[in-house]
Coordinates of C-alpha atoms and ligand atoms in Angstrom, one line a residue:
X77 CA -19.0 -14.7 -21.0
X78 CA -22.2 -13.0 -22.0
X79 CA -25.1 -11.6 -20.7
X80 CA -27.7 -11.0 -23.0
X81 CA -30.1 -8.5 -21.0
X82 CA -27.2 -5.4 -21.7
X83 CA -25.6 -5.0 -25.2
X84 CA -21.4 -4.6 -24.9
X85 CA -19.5 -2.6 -24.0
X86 CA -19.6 -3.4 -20.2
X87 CA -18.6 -0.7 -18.1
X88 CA -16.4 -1.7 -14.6
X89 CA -16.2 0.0 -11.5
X90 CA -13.1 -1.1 -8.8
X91 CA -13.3 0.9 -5.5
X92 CA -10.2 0.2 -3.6
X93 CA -10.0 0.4 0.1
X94 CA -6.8 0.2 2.5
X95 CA -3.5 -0.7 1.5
X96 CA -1.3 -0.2 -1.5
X97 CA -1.7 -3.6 -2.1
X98 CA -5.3 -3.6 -2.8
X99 CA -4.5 -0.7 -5.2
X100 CA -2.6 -3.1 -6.8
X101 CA -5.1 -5.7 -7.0
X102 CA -7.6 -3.2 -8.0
X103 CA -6.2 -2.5 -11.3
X104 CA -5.5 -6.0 -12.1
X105 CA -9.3 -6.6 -11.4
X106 CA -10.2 -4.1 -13.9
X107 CA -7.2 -5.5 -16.2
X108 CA -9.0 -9.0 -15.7
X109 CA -12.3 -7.7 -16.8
X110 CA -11.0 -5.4 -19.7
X111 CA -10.1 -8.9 -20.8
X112 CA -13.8 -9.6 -20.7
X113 CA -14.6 -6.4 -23.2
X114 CA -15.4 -4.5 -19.8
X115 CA -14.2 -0.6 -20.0
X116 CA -12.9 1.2 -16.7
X117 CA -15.0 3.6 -15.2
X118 CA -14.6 6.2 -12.3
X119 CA -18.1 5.9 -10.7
X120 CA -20.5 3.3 -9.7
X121 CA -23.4 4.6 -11.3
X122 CA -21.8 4.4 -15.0
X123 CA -20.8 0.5 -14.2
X124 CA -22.4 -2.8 -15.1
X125 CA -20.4 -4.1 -12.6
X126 CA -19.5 -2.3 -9.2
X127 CA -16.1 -4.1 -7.0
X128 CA -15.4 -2.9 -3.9
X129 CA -11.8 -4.2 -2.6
X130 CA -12.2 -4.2 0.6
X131 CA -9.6 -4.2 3.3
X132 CA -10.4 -5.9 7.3
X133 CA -7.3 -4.1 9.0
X134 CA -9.9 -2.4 11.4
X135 CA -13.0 -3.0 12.8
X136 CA -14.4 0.6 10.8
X137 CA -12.9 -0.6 7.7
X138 CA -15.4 -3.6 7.4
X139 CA -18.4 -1.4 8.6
X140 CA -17.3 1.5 5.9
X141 CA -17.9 -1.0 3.4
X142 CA -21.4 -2.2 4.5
X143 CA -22.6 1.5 4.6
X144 CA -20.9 1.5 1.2
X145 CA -23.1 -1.3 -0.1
X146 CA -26.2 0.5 1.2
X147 CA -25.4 3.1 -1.4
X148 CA -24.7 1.2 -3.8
X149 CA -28.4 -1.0 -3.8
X150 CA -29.8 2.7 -4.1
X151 CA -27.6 2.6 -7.7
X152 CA -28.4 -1.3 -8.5
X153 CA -32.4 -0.5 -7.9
X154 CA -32.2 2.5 -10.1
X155 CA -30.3 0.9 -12.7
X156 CA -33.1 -2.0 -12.0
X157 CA -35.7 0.6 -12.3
X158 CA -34.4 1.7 -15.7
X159 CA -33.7 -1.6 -17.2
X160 CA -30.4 -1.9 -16.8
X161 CA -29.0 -5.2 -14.9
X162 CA -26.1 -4.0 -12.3
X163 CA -23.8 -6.9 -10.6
X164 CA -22.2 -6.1 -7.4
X165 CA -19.1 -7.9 -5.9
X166 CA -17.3 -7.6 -2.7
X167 CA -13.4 -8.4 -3.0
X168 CA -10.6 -8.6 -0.7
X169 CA -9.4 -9.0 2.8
X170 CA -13.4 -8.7 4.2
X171 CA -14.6 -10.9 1.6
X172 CA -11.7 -13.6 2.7
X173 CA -12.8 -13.0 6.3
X174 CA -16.5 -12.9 6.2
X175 CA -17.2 -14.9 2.8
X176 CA -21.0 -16.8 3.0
X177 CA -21.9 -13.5 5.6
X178 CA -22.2 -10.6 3.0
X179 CA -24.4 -12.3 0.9
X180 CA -26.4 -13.0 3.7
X181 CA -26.4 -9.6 5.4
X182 CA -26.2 -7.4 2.2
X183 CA -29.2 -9.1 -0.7
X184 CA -27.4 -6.2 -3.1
X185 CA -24.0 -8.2 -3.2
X186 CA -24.2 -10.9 -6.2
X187 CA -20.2 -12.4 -5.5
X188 CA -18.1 -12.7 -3.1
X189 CA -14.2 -13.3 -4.3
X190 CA -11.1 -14.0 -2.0
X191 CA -7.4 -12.0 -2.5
X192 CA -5.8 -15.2 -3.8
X193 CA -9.0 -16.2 -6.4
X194 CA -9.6 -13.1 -8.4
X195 CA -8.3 -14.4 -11.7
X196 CA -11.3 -16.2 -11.5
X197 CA -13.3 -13.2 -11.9
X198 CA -15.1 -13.9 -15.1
X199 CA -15.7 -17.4 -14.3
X200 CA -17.3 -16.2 -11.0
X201 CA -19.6 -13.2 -12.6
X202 CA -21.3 -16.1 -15.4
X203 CA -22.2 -17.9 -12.9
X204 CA -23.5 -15.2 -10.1
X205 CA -25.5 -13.6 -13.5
X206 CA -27.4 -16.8 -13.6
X207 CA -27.6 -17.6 -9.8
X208 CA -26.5 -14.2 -7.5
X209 CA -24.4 -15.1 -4.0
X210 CA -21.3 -16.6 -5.2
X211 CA -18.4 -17.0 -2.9
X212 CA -14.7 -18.0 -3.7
X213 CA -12.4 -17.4 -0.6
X214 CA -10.1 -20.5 -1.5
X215 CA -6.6 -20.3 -1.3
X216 CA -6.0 -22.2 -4.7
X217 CA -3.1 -24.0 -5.5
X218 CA -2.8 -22.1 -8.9
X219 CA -0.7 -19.2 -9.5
X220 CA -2.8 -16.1 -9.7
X221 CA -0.2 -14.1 -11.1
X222 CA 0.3 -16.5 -14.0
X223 CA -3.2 -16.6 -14.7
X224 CA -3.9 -12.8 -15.3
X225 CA -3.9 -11.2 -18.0
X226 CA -1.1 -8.7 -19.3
X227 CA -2.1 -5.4 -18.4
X228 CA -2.4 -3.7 -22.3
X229 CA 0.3 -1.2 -22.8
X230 CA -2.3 1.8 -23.3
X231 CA -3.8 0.7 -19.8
X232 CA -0.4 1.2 -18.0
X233 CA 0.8 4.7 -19.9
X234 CA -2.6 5.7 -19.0
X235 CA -1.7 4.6 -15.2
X236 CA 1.1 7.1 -15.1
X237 CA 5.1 6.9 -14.3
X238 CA 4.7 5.3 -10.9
X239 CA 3.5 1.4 -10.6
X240 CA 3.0 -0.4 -7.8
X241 CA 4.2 -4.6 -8.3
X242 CA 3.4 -7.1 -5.8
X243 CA 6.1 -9.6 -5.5
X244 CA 5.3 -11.4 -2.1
X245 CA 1.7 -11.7 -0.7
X246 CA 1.1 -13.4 2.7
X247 CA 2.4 -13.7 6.6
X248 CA 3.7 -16.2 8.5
X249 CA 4.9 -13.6 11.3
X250 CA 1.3 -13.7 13.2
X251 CA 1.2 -10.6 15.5
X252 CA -1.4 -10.8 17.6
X253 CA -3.6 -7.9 16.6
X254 CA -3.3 -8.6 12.8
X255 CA -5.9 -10.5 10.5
X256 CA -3.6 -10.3 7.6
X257 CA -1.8 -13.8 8.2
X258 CA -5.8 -15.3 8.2
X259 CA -7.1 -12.6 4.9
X260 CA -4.0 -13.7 2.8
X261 CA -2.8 -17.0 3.7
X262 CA 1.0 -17.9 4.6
X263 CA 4.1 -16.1 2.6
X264 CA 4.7 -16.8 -0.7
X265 CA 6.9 -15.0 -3.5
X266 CA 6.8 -14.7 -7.1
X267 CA 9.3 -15.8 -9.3
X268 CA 12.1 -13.4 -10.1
X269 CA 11.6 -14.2 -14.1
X270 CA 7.4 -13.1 -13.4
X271 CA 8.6 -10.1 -11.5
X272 CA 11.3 -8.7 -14.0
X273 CA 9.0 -9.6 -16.4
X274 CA 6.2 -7.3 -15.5
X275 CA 9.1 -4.5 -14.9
X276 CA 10.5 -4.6 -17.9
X277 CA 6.7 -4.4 -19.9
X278 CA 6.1 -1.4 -17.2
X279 CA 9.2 0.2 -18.4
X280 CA 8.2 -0.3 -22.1
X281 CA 5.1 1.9 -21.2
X282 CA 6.8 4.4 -19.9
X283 CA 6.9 4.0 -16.4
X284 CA 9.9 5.2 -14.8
X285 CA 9.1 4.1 -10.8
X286 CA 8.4 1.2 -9.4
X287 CA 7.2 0.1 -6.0
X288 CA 7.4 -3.7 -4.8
X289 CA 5.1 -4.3 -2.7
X290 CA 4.7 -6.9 0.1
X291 CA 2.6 -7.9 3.4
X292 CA 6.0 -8.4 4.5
X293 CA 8.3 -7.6 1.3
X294 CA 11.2 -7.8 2.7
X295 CA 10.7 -11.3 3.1
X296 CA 10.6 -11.9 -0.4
X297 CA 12.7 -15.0 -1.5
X298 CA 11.5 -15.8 -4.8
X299 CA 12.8 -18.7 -7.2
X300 CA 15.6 -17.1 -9.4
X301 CA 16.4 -18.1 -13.1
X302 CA 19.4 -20.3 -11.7
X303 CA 17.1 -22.0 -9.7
X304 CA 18.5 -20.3 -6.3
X305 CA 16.1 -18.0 -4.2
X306 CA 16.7 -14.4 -4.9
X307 CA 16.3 -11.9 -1.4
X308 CA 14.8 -9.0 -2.2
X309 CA 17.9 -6.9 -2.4
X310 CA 19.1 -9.3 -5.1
X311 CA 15.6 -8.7 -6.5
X312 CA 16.3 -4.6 -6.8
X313 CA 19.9 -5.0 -8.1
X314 CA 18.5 -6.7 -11.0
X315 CA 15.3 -4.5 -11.6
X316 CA 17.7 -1.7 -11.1
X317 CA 19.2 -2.8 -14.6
X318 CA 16.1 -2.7 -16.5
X319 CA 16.7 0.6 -19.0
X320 CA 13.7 3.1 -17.8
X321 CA 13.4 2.3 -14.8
X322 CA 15.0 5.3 -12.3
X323 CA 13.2 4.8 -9.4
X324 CA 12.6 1.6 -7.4
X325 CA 10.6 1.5 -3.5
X326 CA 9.4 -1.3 -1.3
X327 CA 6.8 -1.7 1.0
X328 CA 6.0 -3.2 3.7
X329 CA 8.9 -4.0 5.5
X330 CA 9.4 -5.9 9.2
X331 CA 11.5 -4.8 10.9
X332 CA 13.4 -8.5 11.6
X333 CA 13.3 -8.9 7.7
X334 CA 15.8 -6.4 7.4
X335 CA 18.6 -8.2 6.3
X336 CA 22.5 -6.8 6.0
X337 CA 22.5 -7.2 2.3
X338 CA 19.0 -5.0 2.1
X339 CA 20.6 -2.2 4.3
X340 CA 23.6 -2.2 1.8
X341 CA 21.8 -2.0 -1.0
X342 CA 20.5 1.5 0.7
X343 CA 24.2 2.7 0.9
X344 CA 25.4 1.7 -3.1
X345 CA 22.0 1.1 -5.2
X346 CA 21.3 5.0 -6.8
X347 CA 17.8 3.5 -7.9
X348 CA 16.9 3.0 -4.4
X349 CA 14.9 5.7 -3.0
X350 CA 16.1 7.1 0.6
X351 CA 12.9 6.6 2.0
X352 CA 11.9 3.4 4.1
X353 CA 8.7 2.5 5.7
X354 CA 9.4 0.1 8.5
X355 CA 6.8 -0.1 11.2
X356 CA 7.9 -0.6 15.0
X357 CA 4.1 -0.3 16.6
X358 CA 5.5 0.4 19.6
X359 CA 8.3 1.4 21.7
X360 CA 7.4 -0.7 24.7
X361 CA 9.4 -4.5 24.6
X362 CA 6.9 -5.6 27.0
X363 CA 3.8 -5.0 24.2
X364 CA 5.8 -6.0 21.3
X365 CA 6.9 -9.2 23.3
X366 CA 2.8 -9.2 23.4
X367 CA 2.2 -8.3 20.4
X368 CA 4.7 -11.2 18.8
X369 CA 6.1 -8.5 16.8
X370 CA 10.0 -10.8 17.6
X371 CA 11.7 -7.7 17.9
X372 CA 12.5 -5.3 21.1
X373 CA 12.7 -1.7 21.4
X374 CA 16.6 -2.0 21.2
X375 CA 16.6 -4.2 18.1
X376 CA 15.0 -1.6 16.5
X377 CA 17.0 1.4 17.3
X378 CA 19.9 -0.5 16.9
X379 CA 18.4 -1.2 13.1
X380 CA 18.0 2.7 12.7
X381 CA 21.1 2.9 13.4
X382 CA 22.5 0.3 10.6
X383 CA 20.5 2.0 8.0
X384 CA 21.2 5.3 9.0
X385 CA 25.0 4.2 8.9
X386 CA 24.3 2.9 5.2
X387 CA 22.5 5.7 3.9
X388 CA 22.7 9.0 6.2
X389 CA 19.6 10.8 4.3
X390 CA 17.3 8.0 4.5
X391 CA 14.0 9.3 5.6
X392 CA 11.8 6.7 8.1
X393 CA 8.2 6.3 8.4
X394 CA 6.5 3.6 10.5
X395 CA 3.3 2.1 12.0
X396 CA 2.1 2.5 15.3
X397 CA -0.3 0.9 17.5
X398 CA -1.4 2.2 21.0
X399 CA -3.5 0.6 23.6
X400 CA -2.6 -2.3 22.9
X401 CA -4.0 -4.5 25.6
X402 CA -2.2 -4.0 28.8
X403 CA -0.7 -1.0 27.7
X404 CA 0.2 1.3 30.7
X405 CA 1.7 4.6 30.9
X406 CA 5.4 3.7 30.7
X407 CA 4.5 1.6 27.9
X408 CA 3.0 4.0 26.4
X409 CA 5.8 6.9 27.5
X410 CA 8.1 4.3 25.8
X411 CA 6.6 4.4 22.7
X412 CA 6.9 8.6 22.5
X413 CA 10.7 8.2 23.4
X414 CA 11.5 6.3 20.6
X415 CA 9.4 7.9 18.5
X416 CA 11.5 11.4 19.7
X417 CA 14.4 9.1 19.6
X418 CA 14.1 8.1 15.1
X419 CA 12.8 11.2 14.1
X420 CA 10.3 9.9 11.5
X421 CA 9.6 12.1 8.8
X422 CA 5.6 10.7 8.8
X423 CA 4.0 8.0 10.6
X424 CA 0.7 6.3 10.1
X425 CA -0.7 5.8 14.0
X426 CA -3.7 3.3 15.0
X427 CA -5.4 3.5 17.8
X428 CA -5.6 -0.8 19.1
X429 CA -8.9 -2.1 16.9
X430 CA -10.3 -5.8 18.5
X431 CA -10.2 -7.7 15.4
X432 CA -12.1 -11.6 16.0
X433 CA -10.3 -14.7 15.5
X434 CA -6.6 -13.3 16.7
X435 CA -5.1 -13.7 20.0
X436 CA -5.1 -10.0 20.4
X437 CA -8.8 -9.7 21.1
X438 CA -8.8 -12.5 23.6
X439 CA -6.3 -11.2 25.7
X440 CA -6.5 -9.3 29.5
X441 CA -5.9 -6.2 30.0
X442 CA -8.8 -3.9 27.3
X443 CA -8.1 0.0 27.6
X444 CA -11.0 2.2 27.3
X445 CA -11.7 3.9 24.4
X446 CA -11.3 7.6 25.6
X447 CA -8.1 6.5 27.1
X448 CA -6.6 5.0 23.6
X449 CA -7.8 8.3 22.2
X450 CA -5.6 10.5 24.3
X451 CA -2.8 8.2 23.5
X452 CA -3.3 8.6 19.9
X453 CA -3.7 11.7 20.0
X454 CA -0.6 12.8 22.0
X455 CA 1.3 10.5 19.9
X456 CA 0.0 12.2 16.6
X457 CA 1.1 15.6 17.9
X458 CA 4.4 14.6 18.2
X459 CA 4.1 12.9 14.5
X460 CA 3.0 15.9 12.8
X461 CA 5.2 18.1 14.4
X462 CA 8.3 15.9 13.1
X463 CA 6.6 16.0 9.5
X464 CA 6.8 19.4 9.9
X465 CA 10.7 19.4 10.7
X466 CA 11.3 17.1 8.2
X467 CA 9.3 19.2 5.4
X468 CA 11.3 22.0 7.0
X469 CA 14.4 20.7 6.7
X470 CA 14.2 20.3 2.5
X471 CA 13.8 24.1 2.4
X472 CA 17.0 25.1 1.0
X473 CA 18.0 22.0 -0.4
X474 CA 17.9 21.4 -4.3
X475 CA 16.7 17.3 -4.5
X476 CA 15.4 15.7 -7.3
X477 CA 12.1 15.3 -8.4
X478 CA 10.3 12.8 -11.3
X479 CA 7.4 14.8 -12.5
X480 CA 4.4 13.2 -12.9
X481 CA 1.7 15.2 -14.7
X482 CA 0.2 18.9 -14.8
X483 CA -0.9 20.5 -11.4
X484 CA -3.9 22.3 -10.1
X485 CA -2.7 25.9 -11.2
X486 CA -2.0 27.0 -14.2
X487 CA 1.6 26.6 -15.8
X488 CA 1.9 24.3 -12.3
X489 CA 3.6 20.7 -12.6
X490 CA 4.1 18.3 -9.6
X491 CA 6.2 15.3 -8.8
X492 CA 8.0 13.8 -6.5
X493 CA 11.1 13.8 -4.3
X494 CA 13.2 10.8 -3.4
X495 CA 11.6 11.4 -0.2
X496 CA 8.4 10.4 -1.7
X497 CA 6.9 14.4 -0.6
X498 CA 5.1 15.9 -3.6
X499 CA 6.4 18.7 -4.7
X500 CA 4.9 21.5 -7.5
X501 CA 7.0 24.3 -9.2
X502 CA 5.7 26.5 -12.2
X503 CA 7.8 24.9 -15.0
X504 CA 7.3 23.6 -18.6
X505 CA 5.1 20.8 -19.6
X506 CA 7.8 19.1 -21.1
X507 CA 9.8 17.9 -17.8
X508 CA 7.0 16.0 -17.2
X509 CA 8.2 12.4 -17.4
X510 CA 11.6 13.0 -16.3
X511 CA 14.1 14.0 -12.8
X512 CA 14.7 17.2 -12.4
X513 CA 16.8 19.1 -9.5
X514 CA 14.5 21.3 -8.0
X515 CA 15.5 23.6 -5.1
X516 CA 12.7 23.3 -2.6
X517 CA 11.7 27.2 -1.6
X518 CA 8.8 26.4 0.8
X519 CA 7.6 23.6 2.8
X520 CA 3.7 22.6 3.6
X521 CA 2.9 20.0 5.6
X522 CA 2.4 17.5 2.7
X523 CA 3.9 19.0 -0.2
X524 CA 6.8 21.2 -1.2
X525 CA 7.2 24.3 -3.0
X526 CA 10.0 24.7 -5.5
X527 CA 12.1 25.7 -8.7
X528 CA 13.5 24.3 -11.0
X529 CA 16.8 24.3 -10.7
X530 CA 18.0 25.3 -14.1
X531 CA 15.5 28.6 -14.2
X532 CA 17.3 29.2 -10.8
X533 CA 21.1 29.2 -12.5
X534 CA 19.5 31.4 -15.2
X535 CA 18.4 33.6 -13.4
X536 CA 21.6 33.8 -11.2
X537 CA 23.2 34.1 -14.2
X538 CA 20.8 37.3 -15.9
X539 CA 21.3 38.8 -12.2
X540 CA 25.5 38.8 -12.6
X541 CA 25.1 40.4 -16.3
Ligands
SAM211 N1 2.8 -6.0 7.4 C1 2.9 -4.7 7.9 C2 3.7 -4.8 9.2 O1 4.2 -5.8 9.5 O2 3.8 -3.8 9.9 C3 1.6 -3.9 8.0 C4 0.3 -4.6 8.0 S1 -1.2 -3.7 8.2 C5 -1.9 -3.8 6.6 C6 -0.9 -2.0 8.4 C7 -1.0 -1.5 9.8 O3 -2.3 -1.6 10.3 C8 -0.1 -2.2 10.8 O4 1.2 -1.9 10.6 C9 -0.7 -1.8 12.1 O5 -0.1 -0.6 12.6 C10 -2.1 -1.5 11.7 N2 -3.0 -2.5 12.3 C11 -3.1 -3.8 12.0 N3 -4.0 -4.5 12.8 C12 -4.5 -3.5 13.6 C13 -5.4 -3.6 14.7 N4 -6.0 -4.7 15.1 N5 -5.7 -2.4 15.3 C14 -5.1 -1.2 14.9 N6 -4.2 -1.2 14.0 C15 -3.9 -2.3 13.3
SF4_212 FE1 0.2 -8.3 10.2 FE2 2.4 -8.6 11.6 FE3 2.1 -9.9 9.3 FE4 2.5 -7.3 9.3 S1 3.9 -8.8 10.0 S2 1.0 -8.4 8.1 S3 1.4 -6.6 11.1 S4 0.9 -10.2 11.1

């Protein structure tokens, strides 16, 4: 692909909005386009071509990016100005949802690409260089994955010891507030041989964590090697085996995807971090019954329970929408009880965003705003305040930590704990790369304080002499 009006090296800018998934995508967008000869850069003004990976969860989300866009025409007309041709391309979930729409409300956007169609990047930025307002939203029958490009190994040590590896995209579950099932199409999974494949060129790099990650990962039942499908606990036994790799997550789960094998894996799989996000939304059966979420209030306790059995440390976090529509006070009261009832250690909380097109939006029963707001925010007291205890309750405790890279202060390096908090201790350079016990000595509300616990035997030691 060329454009003759600016000499190479073309310069790349992703912004990524929303979930981790999108992070994900992000980088394979700029992997797809290194490809193409185009560098990564950090800021929209250096770039010849400006992404934005958009996510439609909520109503703001969407709007963010259109105020977003208005910024960057300021940057495509100066670049103009200067003689400097800048394309602009909207990605993701918003451009699946509102395809032929940007190009008509924004004249800065050139192309408009779908989730499922961004291997077809290059393709798509020829043809909007000769004729600007392309838009692919197709699901195509092609495998995306398959048709990427390897991410070069300088690009991934450069990407640090944590990676994030989509193994399952899509939803079939349909809740009635979510646009996801209609932004990403129905479930599918990737092959186990594509999955381990990626792993195992991650771990050649260096990286020594990996997340899987999922609209509704643990639903993944990918084709295995034998020709069987794999679950995804079968899936983390075997990356679990790859040499490097120490560290394995997954996100995001559902609740009714939990399967016994998956909540085993939590009591005998070292490489499996304590630490589980498994949204509930709410602790009313009534609104999840509305919501479609085909689980009750009891189901879910009763699943804390089974993975609490399993692995006794395991640290929760979860997802939670209030005013839903209909939602009264006891609804709403139920949601509080349960959340007093888990003890999360963080929770991400939503107040109820209309989204077009699900049933959600058409149903009775719309709470005022002012009214969702007090909700939320009695319901994010109660959150923080249990982040608090759980921070709290490391204090003391000596855990393990994979340092990541140098911190802010001096002599400082940071990582983090199997319960995915950061934590920083003054230390040498040189554990960077590698689990360390640390015994946390201080607890902030979303990091730790701690040292290292071999300076802490020492000087135990130089105290007895
Ligand atoms: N697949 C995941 C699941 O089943 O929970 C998460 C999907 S979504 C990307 C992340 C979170 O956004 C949801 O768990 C939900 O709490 C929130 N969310 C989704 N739609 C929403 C809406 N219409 N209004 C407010 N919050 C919403
Ligand atoms: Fe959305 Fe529900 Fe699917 Fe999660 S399970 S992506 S909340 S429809």
């Amino acid at each position: 692909m060329s454009q003759p009006d600016n000499p190479a090296p073309k310069a790349v800018y992703v912004k990524s909005y929303g979930c981790q998934m999108n992070v994900y995508d992000s980088q394979r967008m700029a992997d797809v386009m290194g490809a193409e000869g185009y560098r990564e850069v950090a800021t929209p003004e250096e770039a010849d071509l400006i992404l934005l990976n958009t996510c439609h969860i909520r109503e703001r989300a969407a709007e963010k990016v259109y105020s977003e866009l208005g910024r960057i025409r300021i940057i495509k007309d100066e670049a103009r100005a200067a003689g400097r041709k800048v394309m602009v391309g909207v990605a993701g979930c918003v451009a699946q949802a509102e395809g032929e729409e940007i190009v008509r409300r924004a004249k800065v956007v050139d192309l408009v690409v779908g989730p499922q169609s961004y291997h077809r990047l290059p393709d798509l930025v020829a043809r909007a260089g000769v004729s600007p307002g392309v838009v692919d939203t197709e699901f195509p029958v092609e495998d995306k994955f398959k048709a990427l490009p390897a991410t070069p190994e300088a690009k991934t040590r450069s990407r640090g010891l944590t990676a994030f590896v989509t193994v399952q995209e899509g939803c079939d579950k349909f809740c009635t507030f979510c646009v996801v099932p209609y932004t990403r199409g129905a479930e599918v999974s990737r092959p186990v041989a594509e999955v381990l494949a990626e792993v195992e060129k991650l771990a050649a790099a260096g990286v020594r964590e990996v997340t899987l990650l999922g609209q509704n990962v643990n639903a993944y039942h990918g084709a295995g090697p034998d020709g069987s499908e794999w679950t995804l606990a079968r899936l983390l036994y075997r990356l679990a085996e790859v040499p490097g790799i120490a560290r394995l997550r997954y996100t995001t789960s559902h609740p009714r995807e939990m399967t016994d094998d998956l909540v085993e894996a939590h009591g005998d799989l070292p490489a499996l971090m304590p630490y589980l996000h498994l949204p509930v939304q709410s602790g009313s059966s009534a609104v999840l019954k509305r919501m479609n979420r085909k689980h009750t209030r009891d189901d879910y306790l009763r699943l804390v329970d089974r993975i609490r059995a399993a692995r006794p440390d395991i640290a929760l976090s979860s997802d939670f929408i209030v005013g839903f529509p209909g939602e009264t006070d006891a609804d709403f009261e139920d949601t509080m009880d349960l959340v007093r009832r888990v003890g999360f250690a963080a929770a991400y909380t939503f107040a109820y965003s209309a989204r077009p097109g699900t049933p959600g939006a058409e149903m009775d029963g719309h709470l005022e705003e002012p009214l969702k707001t007090t909700r939320l925010h009695a319901l994010q007291a109660l959150v923080t305040a249990q982040q608090h205890a759980f921070q709290e309750s490391l204090v003391g405790q000596t855990v393990d930590v994979l340092f990541e890279k140098a911190g802010r202060k001096p002599g400082q390096v940071v990582g983090r704990s199997p319960y995915l908090s950061p934590v920083q201790v003054i230390g040498p350079s040189s554990v960077i790369g590698s689990i360390v016990p640390v015994r946390i000595t201080g607890a902030k509300t979303n990091s730790l304080d701690g040292v290292l616990a071999a300076d802490d035997h020492m000087s135990a030691v130089h105290a007895a002499e």
